[in-house]
PDB file of C-alpha atoms in Angstrom:
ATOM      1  CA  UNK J 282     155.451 -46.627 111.381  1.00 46.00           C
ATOM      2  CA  UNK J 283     159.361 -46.220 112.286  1.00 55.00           C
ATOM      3  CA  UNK J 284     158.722 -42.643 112.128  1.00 55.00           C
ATOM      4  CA  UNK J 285     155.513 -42.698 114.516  1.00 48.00           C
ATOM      5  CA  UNK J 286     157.172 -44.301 116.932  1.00 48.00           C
ATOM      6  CA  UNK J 287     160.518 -42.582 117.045  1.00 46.00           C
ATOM      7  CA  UNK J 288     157.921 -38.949 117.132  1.00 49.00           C
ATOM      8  CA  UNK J 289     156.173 -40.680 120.087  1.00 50.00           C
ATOM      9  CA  UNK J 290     159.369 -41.699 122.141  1.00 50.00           C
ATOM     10  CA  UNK J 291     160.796 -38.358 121.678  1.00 47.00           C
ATOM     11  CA  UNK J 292     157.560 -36.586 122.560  1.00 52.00           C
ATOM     12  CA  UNK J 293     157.599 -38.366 125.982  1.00 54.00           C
ATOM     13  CA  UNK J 294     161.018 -38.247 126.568  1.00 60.00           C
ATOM     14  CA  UNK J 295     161.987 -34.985 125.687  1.00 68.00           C
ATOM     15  CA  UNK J 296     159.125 -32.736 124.675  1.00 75.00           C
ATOM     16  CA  UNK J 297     156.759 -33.930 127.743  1.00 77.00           C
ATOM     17  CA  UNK J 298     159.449 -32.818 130.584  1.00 77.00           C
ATOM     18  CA  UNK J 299     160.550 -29.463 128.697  1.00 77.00           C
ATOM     19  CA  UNK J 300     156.808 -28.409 128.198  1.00 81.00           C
ATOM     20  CA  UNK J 301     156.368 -29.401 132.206  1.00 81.00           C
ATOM     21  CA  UNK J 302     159.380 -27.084 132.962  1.00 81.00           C
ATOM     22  CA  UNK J 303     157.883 -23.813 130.863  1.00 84.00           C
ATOM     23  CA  UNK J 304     154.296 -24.886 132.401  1.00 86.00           C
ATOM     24  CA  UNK J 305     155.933 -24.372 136.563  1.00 81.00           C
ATOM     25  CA  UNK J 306     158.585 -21.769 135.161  1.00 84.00           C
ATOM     26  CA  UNK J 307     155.257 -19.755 134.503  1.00 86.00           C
ATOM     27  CA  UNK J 308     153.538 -20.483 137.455  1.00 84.00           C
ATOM     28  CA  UNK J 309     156.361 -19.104 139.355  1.00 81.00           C
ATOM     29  CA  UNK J 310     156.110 -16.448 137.835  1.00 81.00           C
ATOM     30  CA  UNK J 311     152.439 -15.342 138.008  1.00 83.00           C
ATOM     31  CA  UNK J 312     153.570 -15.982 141.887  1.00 83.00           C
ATOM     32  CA  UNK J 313     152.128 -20.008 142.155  1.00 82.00           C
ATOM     33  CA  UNK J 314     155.611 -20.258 144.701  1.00 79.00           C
ATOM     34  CA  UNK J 315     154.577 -24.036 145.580  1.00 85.00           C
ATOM     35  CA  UNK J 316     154.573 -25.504 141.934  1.00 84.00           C
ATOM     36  CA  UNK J 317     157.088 -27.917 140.882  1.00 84.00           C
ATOM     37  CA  UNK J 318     158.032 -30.266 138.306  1.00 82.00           C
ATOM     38  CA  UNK J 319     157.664 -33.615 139.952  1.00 77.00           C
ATOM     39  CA  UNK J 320     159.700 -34.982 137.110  1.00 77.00           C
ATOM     40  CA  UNK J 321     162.152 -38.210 138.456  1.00 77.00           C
ATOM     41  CA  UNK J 322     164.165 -38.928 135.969  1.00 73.00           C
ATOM     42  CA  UNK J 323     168.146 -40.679 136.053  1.00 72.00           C
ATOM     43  CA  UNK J 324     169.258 -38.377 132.721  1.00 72.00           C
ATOM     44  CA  UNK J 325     170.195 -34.979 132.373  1.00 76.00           C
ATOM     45  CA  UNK J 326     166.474 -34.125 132.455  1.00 75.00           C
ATOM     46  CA  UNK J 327     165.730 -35.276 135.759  1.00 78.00           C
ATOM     47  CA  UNK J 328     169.009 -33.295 136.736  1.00 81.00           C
ATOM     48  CA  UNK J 329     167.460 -30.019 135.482  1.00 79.00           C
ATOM     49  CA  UNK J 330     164.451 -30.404 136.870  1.00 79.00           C
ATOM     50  CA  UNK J 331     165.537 -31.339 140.518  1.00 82.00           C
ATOM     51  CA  UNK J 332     167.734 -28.252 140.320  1.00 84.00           C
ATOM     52  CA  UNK J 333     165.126 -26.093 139.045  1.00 79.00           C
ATOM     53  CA  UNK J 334     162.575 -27.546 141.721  1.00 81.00           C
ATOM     54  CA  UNK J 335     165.336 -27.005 144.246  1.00 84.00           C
ATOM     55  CA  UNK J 336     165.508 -23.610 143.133  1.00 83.00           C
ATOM     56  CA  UNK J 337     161.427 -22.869 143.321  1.00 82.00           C
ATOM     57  CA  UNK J 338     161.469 -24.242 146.901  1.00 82.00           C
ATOM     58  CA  UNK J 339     164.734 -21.493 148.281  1.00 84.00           C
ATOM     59  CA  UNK J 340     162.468 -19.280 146.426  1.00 77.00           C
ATOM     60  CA  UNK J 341     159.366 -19.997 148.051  1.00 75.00           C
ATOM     61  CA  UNK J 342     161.145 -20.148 151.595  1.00 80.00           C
ATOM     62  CA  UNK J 343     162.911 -16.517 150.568  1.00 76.00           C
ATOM     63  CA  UNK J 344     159.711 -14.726 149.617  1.00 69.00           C
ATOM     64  CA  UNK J 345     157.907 -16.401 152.812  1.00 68.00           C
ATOM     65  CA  UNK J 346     161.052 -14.807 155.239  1.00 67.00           C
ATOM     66  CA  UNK J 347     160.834 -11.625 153.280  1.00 64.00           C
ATOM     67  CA  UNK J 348     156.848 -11.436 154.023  1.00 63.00           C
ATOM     68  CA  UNK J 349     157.070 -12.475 157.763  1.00 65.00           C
ATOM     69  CA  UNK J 350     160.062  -9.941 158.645  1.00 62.00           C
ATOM     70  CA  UNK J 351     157.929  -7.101 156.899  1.00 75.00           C
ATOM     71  CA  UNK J 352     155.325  -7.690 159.937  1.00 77.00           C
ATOM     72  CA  UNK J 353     157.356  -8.524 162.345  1.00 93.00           C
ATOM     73  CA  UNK J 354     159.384  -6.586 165.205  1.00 94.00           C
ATOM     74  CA  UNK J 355     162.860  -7.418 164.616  1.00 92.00           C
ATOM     75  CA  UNK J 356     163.715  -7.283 168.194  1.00 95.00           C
ATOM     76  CA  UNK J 357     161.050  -8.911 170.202  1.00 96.00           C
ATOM     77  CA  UNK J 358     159.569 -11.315 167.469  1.00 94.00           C
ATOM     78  CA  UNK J 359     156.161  -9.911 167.849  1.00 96.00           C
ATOM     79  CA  UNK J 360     153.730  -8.481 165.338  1.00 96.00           C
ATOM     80  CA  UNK J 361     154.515  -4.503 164.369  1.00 95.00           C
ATOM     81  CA  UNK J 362     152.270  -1.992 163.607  1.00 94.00           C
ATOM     82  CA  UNK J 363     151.230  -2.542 159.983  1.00 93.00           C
ATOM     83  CA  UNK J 364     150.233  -6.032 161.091  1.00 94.00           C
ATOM     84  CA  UNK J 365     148.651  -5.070 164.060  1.00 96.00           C
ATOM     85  CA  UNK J 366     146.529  -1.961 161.874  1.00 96.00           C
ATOM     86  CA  UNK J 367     145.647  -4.934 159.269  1.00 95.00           C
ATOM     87  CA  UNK J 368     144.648  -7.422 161.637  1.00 96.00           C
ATOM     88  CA  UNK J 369     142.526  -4.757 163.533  1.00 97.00           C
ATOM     89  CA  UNK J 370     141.131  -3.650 160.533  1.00 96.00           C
ATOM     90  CA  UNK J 371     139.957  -7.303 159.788  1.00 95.00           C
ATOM     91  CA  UNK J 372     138.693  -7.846 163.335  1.00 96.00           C
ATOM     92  CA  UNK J 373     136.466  -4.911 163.160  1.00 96.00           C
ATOM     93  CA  UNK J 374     135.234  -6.588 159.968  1.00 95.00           C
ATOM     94  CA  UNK J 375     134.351  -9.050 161.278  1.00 94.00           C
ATOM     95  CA  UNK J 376     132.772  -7.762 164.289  1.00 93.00           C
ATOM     96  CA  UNK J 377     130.401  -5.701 162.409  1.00 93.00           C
ATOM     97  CA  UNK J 378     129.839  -9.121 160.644  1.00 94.00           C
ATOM     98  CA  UNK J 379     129.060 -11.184 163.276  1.00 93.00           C
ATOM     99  CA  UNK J 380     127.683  -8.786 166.358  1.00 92.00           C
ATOM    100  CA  UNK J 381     131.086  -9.710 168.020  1.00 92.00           C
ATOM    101  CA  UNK J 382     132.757  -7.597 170.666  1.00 92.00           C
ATOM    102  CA  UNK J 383     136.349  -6.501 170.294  1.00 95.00           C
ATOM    103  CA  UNK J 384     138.731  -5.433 173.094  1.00 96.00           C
ATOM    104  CA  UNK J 385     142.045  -3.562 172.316  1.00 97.00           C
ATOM    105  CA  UNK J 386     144.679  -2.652 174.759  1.00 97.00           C
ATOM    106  CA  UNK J 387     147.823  -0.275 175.152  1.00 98.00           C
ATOM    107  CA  UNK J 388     150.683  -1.142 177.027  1.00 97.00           C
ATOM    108  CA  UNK J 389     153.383   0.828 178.297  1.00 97.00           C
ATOM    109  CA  UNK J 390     156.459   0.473 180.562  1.00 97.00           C
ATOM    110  CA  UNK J 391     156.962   2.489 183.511  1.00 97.00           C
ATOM    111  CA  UNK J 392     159.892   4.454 183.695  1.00 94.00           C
ATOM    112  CA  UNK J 393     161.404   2.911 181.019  1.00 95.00           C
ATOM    113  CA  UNK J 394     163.866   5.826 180.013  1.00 94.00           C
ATOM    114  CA  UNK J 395     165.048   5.182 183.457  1.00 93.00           C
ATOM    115  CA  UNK J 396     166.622   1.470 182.363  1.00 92.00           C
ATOM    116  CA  UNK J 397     167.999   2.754 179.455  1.00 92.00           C
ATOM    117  CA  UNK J 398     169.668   5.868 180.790  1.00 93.00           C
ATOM    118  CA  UNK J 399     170.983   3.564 183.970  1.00 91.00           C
ATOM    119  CA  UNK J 400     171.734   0.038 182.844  1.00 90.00           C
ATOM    120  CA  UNK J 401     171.945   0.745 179.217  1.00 92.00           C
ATOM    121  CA  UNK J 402     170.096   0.202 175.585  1.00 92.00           C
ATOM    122  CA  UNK J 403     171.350  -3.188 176.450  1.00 91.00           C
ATOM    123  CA  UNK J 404     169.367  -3.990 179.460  1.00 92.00           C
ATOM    124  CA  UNK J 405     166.914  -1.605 177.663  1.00 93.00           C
ATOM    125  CA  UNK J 406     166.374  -4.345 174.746  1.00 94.00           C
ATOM    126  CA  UNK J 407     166.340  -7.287 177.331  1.00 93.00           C
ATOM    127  CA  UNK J 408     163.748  -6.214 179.122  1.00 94.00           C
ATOM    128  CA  UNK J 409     161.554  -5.600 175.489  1.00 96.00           C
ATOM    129  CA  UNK J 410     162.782  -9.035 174.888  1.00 95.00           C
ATOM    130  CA  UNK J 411     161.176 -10.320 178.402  1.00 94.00           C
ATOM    131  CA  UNK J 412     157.792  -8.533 178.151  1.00 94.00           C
ATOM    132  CA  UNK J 413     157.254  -9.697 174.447  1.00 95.00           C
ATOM    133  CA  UNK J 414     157.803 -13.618 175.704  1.00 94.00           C
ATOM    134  CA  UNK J 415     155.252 -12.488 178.647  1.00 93.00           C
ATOM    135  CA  UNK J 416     153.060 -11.359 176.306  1.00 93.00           C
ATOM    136  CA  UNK J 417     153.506 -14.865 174.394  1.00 92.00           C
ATOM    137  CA  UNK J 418     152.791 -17.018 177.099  1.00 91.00           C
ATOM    138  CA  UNK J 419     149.478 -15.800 178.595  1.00 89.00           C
ATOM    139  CA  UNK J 420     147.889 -14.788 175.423  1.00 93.00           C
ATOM    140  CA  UNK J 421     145.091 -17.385 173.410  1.00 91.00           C
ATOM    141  CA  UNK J 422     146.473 -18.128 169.491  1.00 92.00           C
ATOM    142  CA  UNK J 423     143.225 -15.601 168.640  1.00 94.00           C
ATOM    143  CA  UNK J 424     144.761 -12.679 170.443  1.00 96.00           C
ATOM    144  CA  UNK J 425     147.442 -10.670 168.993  1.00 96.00           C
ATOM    145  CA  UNK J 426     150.551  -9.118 171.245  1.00 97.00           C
ATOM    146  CA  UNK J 427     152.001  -5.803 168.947  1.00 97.00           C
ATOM    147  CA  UNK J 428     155.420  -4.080 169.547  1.00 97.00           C
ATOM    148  CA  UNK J 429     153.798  -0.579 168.495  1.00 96.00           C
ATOM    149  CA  UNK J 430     156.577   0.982 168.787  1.00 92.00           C
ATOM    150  CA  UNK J 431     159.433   2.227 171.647  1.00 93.00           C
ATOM    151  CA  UNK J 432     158.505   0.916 174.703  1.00 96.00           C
ATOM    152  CA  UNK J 433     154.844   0.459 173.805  1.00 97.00           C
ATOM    153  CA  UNK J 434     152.769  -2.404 173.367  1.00 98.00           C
ATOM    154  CA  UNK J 435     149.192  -2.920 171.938  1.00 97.00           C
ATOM    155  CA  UNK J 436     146.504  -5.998 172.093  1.00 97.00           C
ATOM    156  CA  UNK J 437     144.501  -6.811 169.855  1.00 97.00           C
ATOM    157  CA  UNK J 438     141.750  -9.328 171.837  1.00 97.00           C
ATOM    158  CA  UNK J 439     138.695 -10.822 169.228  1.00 96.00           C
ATOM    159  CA  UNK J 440     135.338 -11.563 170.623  1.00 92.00           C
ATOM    160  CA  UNK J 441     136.440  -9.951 173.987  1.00 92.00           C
ATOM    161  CA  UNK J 442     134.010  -7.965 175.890  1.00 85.00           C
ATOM    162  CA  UNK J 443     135.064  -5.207 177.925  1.00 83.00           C
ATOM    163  CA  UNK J 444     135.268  -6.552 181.451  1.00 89.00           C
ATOM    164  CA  UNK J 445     136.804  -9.820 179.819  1.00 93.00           C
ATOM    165  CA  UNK J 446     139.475  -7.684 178.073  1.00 94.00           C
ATOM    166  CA  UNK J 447     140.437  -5.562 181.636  1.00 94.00           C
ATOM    167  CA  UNK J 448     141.097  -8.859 183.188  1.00 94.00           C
ATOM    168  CA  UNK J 449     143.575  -9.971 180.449  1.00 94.00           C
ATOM    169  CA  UNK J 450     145.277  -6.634 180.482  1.00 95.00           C
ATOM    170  CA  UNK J 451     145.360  -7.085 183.954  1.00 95.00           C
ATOM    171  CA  UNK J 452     146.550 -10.659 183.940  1.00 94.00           C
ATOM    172  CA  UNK J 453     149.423  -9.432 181.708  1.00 94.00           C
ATOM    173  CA  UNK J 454     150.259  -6.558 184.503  1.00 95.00           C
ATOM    174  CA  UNK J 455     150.694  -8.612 187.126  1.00 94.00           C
ATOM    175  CA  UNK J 456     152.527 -11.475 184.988  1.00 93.00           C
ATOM    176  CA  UNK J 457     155.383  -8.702 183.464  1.00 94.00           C
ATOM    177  CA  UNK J 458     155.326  -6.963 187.437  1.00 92.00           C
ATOM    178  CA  UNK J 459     156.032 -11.227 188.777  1.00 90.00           C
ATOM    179  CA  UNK J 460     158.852 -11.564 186.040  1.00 90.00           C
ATOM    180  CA  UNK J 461     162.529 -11.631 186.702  1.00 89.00           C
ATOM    181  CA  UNK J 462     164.022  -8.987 183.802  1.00 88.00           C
ATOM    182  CA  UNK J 463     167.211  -7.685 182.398  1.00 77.00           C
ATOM    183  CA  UNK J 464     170.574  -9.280 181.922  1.00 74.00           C
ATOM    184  CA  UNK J 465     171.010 -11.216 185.490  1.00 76.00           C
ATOM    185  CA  UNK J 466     167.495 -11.382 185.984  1.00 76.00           C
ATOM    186  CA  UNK J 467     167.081  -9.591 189.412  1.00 81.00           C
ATOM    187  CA  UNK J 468     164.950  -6.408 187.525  1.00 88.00           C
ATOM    188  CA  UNK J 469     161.556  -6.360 187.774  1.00 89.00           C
ATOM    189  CA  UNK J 470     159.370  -3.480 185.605  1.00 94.00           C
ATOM    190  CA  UNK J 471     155.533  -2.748 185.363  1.00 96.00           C
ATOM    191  CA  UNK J 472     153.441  -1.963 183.281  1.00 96.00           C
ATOM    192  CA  UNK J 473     150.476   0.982 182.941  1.00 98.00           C
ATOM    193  CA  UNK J 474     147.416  -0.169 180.188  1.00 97.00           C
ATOM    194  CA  UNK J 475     144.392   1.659 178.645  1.00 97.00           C
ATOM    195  CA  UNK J 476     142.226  -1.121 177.216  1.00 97.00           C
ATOM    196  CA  UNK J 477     139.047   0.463 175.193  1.00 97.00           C
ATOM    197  CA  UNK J 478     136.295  -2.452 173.732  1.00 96.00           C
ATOM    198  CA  UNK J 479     134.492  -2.273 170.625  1.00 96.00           C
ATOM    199  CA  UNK J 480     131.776  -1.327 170.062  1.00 94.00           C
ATOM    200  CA  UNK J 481     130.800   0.706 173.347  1.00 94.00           C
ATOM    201  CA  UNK J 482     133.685   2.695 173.381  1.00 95.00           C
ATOM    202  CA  UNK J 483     134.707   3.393 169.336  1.00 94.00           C
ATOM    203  CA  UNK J 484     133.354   1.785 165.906  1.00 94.00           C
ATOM    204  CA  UNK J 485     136.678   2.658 164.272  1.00 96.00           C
ATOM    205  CA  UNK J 486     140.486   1.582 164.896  1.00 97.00           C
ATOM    206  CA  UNK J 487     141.120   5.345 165.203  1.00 97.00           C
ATOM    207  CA  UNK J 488     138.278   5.802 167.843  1.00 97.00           C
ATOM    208  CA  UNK J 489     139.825   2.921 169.469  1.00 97.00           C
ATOM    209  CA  UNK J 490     143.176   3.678 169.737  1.00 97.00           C
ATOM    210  CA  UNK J 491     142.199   6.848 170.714  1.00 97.00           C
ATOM    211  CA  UNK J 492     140.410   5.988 174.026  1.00 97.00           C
ATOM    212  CA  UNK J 493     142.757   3.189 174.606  1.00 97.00           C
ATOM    213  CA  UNK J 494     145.459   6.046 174.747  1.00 97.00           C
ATOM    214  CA  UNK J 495     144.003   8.310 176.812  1.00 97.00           C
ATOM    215  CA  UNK J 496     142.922   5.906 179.582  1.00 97.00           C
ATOM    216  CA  UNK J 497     146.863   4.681 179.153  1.00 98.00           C
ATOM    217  CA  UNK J 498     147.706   8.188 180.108  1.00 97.00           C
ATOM    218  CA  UNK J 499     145.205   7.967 183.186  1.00 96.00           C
ATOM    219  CA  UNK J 500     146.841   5.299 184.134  1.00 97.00           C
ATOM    220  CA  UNK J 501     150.107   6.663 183.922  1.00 96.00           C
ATOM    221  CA  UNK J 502     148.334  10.271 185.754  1.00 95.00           C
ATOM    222  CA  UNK J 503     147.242   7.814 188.215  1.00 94.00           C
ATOM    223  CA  UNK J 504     150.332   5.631 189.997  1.00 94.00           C
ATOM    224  CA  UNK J 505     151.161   3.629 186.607  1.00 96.00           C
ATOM    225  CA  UNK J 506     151.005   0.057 187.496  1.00 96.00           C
ATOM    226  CA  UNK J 507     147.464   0.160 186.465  1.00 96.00           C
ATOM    227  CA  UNK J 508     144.800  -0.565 184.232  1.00 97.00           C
ATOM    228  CA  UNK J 509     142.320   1.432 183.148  1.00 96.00           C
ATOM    229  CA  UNK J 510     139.049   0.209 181.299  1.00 94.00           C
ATOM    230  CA  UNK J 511     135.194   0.952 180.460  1.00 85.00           C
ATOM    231  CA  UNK J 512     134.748   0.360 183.741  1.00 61.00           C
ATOM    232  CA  UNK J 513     138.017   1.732 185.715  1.00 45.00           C
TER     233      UNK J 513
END
């Protein structure tokens, strides 16, 4: 009876926590990042296991910062290309789904080799910085604002028809052309946008960003400080 007892102490004491350790120490590993041990205990036990929980949660919070920065535009804080393809790429999905329309929209800053070449790559960056926080602050949580690379921006606008999606680009136009810019705020800068709508105008990202490109470059042919859209 001794010996029962004394097996079933020590199996709860001892044997219970260290088969809870290899159970998370496994989960971790098959990438379960949010498991822990749970196990409060005032004995060297309980110290092992808060440590190794603490280290499972810097884990967690590492691999979540590694995952954001790998989508993210260092500079501006906005989505960058590969997110912008994949969430595209899902939209489209979904539109084919759902019968929903889709509008996308390219972005570019006038004369923007001009700021650089004049006030410098510092100025350059601030104004990036400026446009992306434009972006921010007149676009729905749906919609998705893309640094796409240099001094070009893309949309990405779910369940947007195409005279809907020319008024946001234009909305965002006339917000960046309104905004104070560059290090003592007296710059202002415009913007020229192609905006092309799914599915009247493409069925594919690359039909998309095709059209959305080339009415960018009308734009551009045109005066920049433009939009152009299925129906400009």
């Amino acid at each position: 009876v001794l010996a029962f007892a004394l097996a079933a102490v020590f199996s709860s004491r001892i044997t219970r926590p260290l088969r809870r350790l290899v159970t998370v120490a496994r989960d971790l590993r098959e990438g379960k990042l949010d498991r822990r041990t749970e196990l409060e205990r005032a004995d060297e036990l309980g110290e092992l296991a808060h440590a190794f929980d603490e280290m499972a949660a810097a884990l967690e919070q590492k691999v979540e910062e590694t995952q954001r920065l790998a989508v993210t535009d260092e500079l501006t804080g906005l989505a960058n290309r590969r997110k912008f393809g994949e969430g595209l790429a899902r939209e489209l999905e979904r539109g084919r789904r759902f019968g929903l329309g889709l509008g996308l929209g390219m972005l570019d800053i006038d004369h923007f080799k001009r700021i650089n070449d004049t006030l410098g790559h510092l100025a350059g960056d601030q104004v990036l910085v400026g446009i992306a926080d434009a972006l921010r602050a007149s676009l729905r949580n749906i919609d998705l604002a893309c640094r796409y690379g240099g001094e070009e921006f893309a949309l990405l606008l779910p369940a947007t028809p195409g005279n809907d999606a020319v008024l946001v680009a234009e909305r965002l136009r006339a917000a960046v052309a309104d905004r104070p810019l560059g290090p003592d705020g007296d710059l202002h800068v415009t913007l020229s946008a192609g905006v092309a709508t799914y599915p009247a105008d493409g069925e594919t990202a690359a039909e998309l960003i095709r059209i959305s490109d080339m009415r960018l470059y009308a734009a551009k042919q045109g005066g920049r400080n433009r939009v152009m859209g299925p129906v400009g």
